[in-house]
Coordinates of C-alpha atoms and ligand atoms in Angstrom, one line a residue:
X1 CA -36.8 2.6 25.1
X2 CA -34.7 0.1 26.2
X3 CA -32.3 1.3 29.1
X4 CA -29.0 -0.3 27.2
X5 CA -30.4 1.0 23.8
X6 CA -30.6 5.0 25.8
X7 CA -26.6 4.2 27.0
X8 CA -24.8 2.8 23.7
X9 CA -26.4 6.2 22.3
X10 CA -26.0 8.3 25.0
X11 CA -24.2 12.0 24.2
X12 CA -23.3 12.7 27.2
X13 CA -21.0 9.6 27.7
X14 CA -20.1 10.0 24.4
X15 CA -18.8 13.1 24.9
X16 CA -17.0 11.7 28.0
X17 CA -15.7 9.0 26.3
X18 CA -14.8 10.5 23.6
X19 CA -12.8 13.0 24.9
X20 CA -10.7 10.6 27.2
X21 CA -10.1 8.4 23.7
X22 CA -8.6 11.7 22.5
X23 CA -6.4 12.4 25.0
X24 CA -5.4 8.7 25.6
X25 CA -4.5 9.6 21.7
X26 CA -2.7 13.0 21.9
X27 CA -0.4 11.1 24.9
X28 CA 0.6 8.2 22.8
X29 CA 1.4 10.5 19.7
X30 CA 3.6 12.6 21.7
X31 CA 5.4 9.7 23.7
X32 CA 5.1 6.9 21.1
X33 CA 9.0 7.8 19.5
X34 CA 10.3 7.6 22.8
X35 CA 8.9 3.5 23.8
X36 CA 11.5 1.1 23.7
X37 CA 9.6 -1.0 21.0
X38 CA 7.7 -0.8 18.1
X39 CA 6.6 -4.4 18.0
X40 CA 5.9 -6.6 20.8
X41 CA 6.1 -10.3 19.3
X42 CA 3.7 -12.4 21.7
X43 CA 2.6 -15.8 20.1
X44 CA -0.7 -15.7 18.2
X45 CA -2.2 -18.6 20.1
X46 CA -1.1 -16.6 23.8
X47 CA -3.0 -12.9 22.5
X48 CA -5.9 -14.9 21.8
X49 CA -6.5 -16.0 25.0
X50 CA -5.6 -12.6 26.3
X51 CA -8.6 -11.1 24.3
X52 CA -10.9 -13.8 25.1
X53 CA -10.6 -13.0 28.8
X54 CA -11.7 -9.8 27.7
X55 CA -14.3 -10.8 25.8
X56 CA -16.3 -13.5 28.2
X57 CA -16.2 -10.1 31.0
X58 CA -18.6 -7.7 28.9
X59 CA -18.0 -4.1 31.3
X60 CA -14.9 -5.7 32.9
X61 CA -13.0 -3.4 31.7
X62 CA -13.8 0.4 31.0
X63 CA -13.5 2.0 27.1
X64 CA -10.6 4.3 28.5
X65 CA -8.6 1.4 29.4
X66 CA -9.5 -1.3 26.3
X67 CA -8.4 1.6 24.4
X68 CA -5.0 1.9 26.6
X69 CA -4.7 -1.7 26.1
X70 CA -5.1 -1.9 22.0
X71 CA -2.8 0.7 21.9
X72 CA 0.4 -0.6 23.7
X73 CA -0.1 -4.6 22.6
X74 CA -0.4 -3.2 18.6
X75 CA 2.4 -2.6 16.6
X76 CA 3.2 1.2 16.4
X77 CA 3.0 2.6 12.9
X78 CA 4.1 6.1 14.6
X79 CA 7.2 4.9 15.7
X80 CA 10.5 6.1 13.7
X81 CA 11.7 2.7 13.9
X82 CA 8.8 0.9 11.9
X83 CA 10.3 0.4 8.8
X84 CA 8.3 -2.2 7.9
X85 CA 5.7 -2.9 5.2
X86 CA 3.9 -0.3 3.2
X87 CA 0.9 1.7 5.4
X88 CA 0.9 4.6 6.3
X89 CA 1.2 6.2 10.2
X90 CA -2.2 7.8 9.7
X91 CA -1.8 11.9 9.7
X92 CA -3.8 12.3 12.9
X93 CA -6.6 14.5 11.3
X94 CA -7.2 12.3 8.7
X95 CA -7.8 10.2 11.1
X96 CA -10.2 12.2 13.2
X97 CA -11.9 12.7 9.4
X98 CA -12.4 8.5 9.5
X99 CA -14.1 8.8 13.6
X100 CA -16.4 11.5 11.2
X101 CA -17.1 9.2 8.4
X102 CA -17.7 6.3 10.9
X103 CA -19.7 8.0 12.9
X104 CA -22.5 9.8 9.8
X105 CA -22.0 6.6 8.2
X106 CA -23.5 8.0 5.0
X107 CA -23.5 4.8 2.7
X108 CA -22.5 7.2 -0.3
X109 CA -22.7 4.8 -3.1
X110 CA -25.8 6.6 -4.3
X111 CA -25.7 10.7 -4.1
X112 CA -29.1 10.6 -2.0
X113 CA -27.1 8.6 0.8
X114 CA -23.8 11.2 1.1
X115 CA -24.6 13.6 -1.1
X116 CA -21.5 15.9 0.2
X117 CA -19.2 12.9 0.6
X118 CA -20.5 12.1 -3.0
X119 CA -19.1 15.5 -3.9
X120 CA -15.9 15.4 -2.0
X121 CA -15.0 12.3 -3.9
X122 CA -15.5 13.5 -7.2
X123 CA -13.2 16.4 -6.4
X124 CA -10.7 14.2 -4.9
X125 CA -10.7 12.3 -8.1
X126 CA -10.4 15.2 -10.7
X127 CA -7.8 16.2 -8.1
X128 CA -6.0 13.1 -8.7
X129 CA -6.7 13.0 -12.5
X130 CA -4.7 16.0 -12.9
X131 CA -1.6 15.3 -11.7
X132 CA -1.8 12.2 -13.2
X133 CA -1.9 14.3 -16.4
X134 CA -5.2 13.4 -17.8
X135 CA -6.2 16.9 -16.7
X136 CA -9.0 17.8 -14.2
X137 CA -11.8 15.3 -14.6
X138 CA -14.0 13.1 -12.7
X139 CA -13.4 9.8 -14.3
X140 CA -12.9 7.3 -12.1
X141 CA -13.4 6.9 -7.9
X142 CA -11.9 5.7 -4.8
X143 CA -12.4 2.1 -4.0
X144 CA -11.3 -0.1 -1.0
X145 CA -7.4 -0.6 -1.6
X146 CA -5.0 -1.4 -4.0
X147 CA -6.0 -5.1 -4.8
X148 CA -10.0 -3.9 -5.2
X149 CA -9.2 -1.3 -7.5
X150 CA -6.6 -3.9 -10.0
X151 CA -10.0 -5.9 -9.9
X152 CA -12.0 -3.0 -11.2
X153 CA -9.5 -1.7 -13.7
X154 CA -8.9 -5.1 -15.1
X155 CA -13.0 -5.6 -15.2
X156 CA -13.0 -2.6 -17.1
X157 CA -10.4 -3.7 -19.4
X158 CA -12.2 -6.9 -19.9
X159 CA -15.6 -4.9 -20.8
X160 CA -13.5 -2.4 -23.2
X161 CA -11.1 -5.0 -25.4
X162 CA -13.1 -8.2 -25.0
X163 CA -13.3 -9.6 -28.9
X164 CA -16.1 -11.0 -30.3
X165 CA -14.8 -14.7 -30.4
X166 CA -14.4 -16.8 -27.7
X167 CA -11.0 -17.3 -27.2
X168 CA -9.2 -17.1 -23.2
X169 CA -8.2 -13.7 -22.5
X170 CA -4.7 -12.6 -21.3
X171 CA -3.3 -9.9 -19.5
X172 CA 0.6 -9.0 -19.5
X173 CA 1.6 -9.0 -15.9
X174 CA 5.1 -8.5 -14.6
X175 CA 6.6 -11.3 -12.7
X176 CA 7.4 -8.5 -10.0
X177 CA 3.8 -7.5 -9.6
X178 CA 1.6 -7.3 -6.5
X179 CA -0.1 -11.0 -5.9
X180 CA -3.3 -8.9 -6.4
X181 CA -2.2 -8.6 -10.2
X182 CA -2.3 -12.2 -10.7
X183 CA -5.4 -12.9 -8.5
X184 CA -7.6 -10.1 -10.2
X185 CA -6.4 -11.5 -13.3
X186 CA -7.9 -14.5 -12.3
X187 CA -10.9 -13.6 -10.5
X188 CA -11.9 -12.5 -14.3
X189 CA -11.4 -16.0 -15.6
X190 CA -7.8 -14.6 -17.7
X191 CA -4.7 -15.7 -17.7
X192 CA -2.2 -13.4 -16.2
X193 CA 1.1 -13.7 -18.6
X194 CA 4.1 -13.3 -17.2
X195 CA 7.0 -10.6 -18.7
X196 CA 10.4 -11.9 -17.1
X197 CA 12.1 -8.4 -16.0
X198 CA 15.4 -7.3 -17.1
X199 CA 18.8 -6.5 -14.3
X200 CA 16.7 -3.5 -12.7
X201 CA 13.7 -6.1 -11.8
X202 CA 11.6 -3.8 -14.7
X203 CA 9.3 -5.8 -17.2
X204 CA 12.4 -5.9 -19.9
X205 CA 10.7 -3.9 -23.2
X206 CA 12.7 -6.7 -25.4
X207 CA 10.9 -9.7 -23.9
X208 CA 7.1 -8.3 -23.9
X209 CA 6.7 -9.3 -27.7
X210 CA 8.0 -12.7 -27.3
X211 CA 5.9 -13.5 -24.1
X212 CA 3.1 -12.4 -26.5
X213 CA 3.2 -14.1 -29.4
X214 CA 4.1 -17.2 -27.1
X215 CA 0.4 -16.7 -25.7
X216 CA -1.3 -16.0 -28.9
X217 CA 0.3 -19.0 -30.1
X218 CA -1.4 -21.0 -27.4
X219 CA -4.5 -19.4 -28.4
X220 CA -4.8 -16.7 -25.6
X221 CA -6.4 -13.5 -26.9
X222 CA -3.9 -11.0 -24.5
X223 CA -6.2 -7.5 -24.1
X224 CA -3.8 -6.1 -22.1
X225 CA -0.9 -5.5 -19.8
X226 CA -0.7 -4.2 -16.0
X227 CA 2.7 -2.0 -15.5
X228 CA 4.4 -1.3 -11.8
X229 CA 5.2 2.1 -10.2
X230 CA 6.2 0.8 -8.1
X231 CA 7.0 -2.7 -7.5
X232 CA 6.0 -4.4 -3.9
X233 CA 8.9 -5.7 -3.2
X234 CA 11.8 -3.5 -4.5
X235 CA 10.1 -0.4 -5.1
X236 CA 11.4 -0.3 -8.9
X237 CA 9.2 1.7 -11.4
X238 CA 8.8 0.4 -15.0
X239 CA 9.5 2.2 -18.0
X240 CA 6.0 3.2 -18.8
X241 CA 7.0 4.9 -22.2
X242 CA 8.0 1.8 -23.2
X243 CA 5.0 0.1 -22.2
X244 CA 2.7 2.1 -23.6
X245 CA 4.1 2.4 -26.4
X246 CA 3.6 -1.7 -26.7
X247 CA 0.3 -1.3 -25.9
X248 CA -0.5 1.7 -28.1
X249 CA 1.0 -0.6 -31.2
X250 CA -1.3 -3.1 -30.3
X251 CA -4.7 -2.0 -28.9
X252 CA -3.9 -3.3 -25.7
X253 CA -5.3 -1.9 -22.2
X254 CA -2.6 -0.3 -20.3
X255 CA -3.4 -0.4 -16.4
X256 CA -0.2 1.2 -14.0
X257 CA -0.6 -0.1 -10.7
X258 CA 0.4 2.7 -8.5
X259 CA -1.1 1.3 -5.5
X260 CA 2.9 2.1 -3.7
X261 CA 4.6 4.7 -5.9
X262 CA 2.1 7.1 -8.4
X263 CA 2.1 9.2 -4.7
X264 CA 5.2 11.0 -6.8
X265 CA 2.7 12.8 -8.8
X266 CA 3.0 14.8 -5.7
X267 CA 6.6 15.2 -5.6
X268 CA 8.5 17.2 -8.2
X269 CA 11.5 16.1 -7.5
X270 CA 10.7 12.3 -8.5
X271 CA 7.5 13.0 -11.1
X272 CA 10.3 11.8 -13.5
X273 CA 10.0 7.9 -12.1
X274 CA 6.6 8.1 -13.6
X275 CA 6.9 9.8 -17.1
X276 CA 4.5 8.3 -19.1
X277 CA 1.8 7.5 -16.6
X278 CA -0.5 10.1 -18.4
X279 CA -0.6 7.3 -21.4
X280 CA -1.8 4.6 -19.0
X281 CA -5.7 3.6 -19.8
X282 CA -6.4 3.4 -15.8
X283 CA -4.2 4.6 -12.8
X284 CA -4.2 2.8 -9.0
X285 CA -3.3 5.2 -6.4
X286 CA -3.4 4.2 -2.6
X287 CA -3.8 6.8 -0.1
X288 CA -3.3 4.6 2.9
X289 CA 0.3 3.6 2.0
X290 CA 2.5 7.0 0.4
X291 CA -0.1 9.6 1.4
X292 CA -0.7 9.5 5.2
X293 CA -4.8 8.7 4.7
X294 CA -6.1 5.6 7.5
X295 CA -6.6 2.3 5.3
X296 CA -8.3 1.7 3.2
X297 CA -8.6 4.8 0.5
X298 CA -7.5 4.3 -3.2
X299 CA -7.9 6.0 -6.1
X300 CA -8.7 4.7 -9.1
X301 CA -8.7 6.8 -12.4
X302 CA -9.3 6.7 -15.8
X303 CA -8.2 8.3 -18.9
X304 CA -11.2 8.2 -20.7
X305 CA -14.0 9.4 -18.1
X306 CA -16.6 7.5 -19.9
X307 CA -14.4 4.0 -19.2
X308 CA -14.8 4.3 -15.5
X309 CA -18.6 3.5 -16.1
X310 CA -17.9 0.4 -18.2
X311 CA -17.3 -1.6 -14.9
X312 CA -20.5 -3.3 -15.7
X313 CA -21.6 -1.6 -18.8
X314 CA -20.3 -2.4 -22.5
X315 CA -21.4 0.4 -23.8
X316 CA -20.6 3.4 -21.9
X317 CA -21.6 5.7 -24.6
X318 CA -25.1 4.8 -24.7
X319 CA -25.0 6.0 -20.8
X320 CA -23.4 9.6 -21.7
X321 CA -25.6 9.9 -24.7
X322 CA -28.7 9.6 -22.8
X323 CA -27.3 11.6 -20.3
X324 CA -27.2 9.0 -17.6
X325 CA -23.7 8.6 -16.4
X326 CA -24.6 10.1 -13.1
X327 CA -21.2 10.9 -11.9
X328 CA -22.0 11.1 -8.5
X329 CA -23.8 7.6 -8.0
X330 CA -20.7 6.5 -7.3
X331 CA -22.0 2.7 -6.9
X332 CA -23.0 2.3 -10.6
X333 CA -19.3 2.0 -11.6
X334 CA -17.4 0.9 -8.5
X335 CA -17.6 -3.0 -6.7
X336 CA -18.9 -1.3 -3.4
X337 CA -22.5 -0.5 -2.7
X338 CA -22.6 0.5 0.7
X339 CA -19.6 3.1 0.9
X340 CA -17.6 4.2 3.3
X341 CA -17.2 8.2 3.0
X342 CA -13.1 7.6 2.3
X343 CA -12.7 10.9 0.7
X344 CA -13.6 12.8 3.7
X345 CA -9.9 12.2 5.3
X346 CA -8.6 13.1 2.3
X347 CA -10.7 16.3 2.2
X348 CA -10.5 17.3 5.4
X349 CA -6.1 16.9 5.2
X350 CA -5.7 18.7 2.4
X351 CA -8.3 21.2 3.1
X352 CA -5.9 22.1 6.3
X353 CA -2.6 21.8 5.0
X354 CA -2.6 22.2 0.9
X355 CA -0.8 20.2 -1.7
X356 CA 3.0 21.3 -0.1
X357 CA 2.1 18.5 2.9
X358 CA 1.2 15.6 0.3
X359 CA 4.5 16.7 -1.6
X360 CA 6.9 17.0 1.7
X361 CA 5.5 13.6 3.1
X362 CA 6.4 11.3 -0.6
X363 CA 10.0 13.6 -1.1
X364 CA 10.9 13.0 2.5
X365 CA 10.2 9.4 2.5
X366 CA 12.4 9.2 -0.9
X367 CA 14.9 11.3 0.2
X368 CA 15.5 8.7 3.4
X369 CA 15.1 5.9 1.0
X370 CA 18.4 7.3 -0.6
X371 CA 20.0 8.6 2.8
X372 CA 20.1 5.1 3.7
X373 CA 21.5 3.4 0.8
X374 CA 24.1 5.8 1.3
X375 CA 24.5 4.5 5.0
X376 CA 24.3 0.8 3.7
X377 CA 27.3 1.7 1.6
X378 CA 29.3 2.5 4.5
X379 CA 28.8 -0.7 6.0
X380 CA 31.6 -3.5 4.2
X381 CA 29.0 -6.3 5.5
X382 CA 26.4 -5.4 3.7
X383 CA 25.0 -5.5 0.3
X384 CA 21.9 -4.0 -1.2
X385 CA 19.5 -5.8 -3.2
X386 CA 18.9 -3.7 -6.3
X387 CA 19.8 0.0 -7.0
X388 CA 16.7 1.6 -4.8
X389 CA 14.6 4.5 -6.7
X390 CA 12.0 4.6 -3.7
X391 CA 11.5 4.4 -0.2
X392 CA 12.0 0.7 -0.4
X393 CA 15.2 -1.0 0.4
X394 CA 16.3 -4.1 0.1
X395 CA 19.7 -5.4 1.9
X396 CA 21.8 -8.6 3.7
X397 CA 24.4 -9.2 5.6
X398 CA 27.3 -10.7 3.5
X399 CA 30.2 -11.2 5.5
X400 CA 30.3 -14.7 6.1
X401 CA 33.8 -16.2 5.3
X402 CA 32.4 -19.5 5.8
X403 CA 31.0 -21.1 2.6
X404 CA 28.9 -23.6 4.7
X405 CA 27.3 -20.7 6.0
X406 CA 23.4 -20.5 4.5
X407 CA 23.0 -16.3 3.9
X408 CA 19.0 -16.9 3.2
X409 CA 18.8 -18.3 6.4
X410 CA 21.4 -16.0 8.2
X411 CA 19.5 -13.5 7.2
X412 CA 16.2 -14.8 7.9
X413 CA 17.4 -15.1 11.3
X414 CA 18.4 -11.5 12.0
X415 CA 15.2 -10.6 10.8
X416 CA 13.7 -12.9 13.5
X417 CA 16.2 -11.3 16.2
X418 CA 15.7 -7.8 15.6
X419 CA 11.5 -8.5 15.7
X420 CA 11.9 -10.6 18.5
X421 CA 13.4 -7.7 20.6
X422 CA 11.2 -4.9 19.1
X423 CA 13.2 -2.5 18.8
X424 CA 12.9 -2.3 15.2
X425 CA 10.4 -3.4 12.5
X426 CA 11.2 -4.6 9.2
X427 CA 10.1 -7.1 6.9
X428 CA 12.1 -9.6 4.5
X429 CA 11.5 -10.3 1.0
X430 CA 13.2 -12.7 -2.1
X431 CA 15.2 -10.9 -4.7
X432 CA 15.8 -13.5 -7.5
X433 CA 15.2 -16.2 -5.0
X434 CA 17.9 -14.7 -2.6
X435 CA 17.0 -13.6 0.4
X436 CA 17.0 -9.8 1.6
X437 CA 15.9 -7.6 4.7
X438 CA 13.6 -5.4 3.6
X439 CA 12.7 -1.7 4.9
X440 CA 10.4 0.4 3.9
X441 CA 10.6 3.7 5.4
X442 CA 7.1 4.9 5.7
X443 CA 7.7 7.5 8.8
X444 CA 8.9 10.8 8.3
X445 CA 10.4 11.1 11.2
X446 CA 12.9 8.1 10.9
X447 CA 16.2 9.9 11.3
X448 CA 19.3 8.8 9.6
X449 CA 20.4 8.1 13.1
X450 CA 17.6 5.5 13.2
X451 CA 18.4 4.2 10.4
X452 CA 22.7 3.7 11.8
X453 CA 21.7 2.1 14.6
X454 CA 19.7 -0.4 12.9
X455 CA 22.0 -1.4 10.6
X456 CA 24.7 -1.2 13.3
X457 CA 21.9 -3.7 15.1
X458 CA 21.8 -5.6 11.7
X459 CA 25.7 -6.5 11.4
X460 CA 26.0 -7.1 15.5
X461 CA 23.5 -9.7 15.2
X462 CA 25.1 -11.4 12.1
X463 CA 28.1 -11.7 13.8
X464 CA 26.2 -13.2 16.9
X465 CA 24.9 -15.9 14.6
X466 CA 27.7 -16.5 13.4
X467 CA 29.7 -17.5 16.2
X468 CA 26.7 -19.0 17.8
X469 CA 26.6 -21.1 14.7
X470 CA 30.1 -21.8 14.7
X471 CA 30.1 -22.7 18.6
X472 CA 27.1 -24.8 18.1
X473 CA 28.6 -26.7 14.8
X474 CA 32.3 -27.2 17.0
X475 CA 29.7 -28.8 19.5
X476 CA 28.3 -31.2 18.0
Ligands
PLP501 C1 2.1 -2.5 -6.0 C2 1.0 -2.9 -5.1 N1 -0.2 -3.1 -5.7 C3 -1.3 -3.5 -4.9 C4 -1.2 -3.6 -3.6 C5 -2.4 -4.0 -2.8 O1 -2.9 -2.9 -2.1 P1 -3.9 -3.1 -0.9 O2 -3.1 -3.7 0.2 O3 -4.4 -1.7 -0.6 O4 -5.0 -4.0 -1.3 C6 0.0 -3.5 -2.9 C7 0.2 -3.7 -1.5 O5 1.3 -3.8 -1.0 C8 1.2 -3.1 -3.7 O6 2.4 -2.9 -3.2

């Protein structure tokens, strides 16, 4: 055999290897709180060529060290102080479970090829199912994030409520919903429909009729409607009763993208932010943002187990009745043929720690979420966004006396400050076409003294703008 061939599959330097990579691991989880930054801004242009020197020296540099390297220049999801978008810091043995599924590499699409990763996923799913409230049952899978499995549910939808004449098809959509709503929509050749949401950024129940007939009146055959729990960028749940109960009164698929926020069907205490999610037709879930799991792993289920296998079939029935649903050839239902075994993270986490871990992780989070509106409150130069119900939080600095003063851009640039030093991470969104900081606290060890001296870093640097805007203006 080739020499080179006899290394790269070598177990003895694997097992060298590999144990340095895990101790290189265990040092950075056990010092990574205490580096000065979470994010080190270099220019996109400036890492590439950092990499590319890499790259044109193959064995310059020994796996140990690349390891060292990707480490320290990546952004650190373990750090208390990333507060930024919505993924996870990666439980670490979940994410020994994904070195497990890479390494097997059982394409489980079809039982034959992963026949106990197969398995796992099925029970991850009835898992799922039930505390959705649909009760213990294997309808449905886990699919390759949040924006894949809005493309599946809305296939399915198609497949289930398309008419027999040939008008467009619509689906309801928020105008708060994930850009994967819109784009999955379209993907299917339907129109997404917008609902405008009422004063707590919810689809507003009295405007969902309107929007409708509006549609129908342009000739649009609307099949169904896509609710939020959560929403991306304010972390506000719609009322799903209400929802349903539209869609119930008029035959219309209900899909709840819970790709953020159905994680509470872990957490007692907030369960109540999703009542009504058992009525939903099909249910989003991701793992790899409220639940601790290395992207990508989401669930998607379905309240009628026979649905989930109308991804490409019309007439699911037919399957059941000839007994060839084949639950655990997993690939005859979702997009992905070749599969990665994402269940086995799952498995593996929950085998070790229970249900309690998955249900301390989302009530933490929330708790913080509310901890620090709380702290915003005690700060007269700031003002929240919306009334938070999540882990997401949405703020700005507001004390600019001067009216010539532009707040989007103030606070635009603080958010450019505070990445720029890396001490902090967090993100910025539009609220009503204003502009807000935006934090999403996804660690669950972010203190509420994190969280103070951020926002103390947050009103310091407004006030530097400030004057540096006012020196600069009395300048010129
Ligand atoms: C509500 C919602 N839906 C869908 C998605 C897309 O999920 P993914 O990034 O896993 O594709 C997101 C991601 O932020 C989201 O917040």
């Amino acid at each position: 055999m080739n020499d080179l061939l006899k290394q790269a599959y070598d177990p003895e330097r694997f097992g060298v290897q590999g144990h340095q990579v895990i101790d290189i691991l265990q040092n950075y989880l056990e010092n990574v709180a205490h580096k000065d930054q979470v994010y080190n801004q270099v220019e996109p242009e400036e890492e590439y060529q950092f990499w590319k020197k890499i790259w044109n020296k193959p064995s310059g540099t020994t796996y140990p060290e690349l390891i060292r390297i990707l480490l320290e220049r990546s952004i650190h999801l373990h750090h208390p102080h990333y507060i930024g978008h919505q993924v996870s810091p990666a439980a670490p043995l979940a994410a020994l479970g994904g070195l497990l599924s890479d390494f097997m590499n059982n394409g489980m699409g079809i039982y034959e090829m992963g026949g106990p990763a197969s398995v796992i996923e099925s029970i991850i799913v009835e898992w799922v199912s039930e505390k959705v409230g649909y009760g213990a049952q294997r309808g449905g899978f886990l699919t390759s994030g949040g924006s894949l499995a809005n493309l599946t549910a809305l296939l399915v939808a198609r497949t289930a409520k398309r008419p027999d004449d040939n008008k467009p098809l619509g689906i309801l959509v928020s105008a708060e919903s994930h850009y994967s709503v819109d784009r999955s929509v379209r993907i299917l050749d339907m129109v997404p429909i917008p609902v405008p949401v009422n004063s707590k950024l919810q689809i507003d129940p009295a405007r969902i009729e309107i929007v409708h007939q509006e549609a129908e009146n342009r000739g649009i055959r609307v099949i169904g409607m896509v609710g939020n729990a959560c929403t991306t960028a304010t972390g506000t749940y719609d009322d799903l009763h209400q929802l349903a109960d539209y869609c119930t009164s008029r035959d219309l698929w209900f899909h709840v993208d819970g790709a953020h926020g159905a994680a509470v069907i872990f957490a007692p205490k907030y369960r109540h932010l999703i009542d009504g999610l058992e009525r939903a037709d099909s249910v989003s879930m991701d793992f790899h943002k409220m639940l601790m799991i290395p992207a990508l792993c989401t669930a998607l289920v379905f309240k009628r187990p026979l649905d989930s296998y109308r991804t490409y079939i019309q007439d699911a029935q037919y399957l059941f009745e000839n007994g060839g649903e084949e639950w655990f050839n997993v690939a005859k239902r979702s997009i992905e043929c070749t599969k990665y075994m994402m269940g086995v993270k799952v498995f593996l986490l929950r085998q070790q720690f229970g249900d309690a871990l998955f249900t301390d992780f989302v009530t933490r989070l929330y708790d913080r979420g509310h901890d620090f509106v709380q702290l915003i409150n005690n700060f007269p130069e700031l003002e929240l966004g919306h009334e938070p119900e999540s882990n997401i939080v949405c703020f700005r600095f507001n004390a600019a006396d001067n009216p010539d003063i532009d707040l989007d851009l103030l606070n635009q640039n603080i958010r450019k400050a505070i990445t720029h030093e890396g001490n902090f991470y967090i993100v910025q969104t539009k609220i009503r076409g204003v502009q807000y900081l935006r934090c999403t606290i996804m660690n669950p060890f972010t203190s509420k003294e994190d969280l103070k001296v951020l926002l103390t870093d947050v009103v310091e640097k407004g006030y530097q703008i400030i004057s540096h805007t006012r020196i600069t203006s009395n300048e010129l």
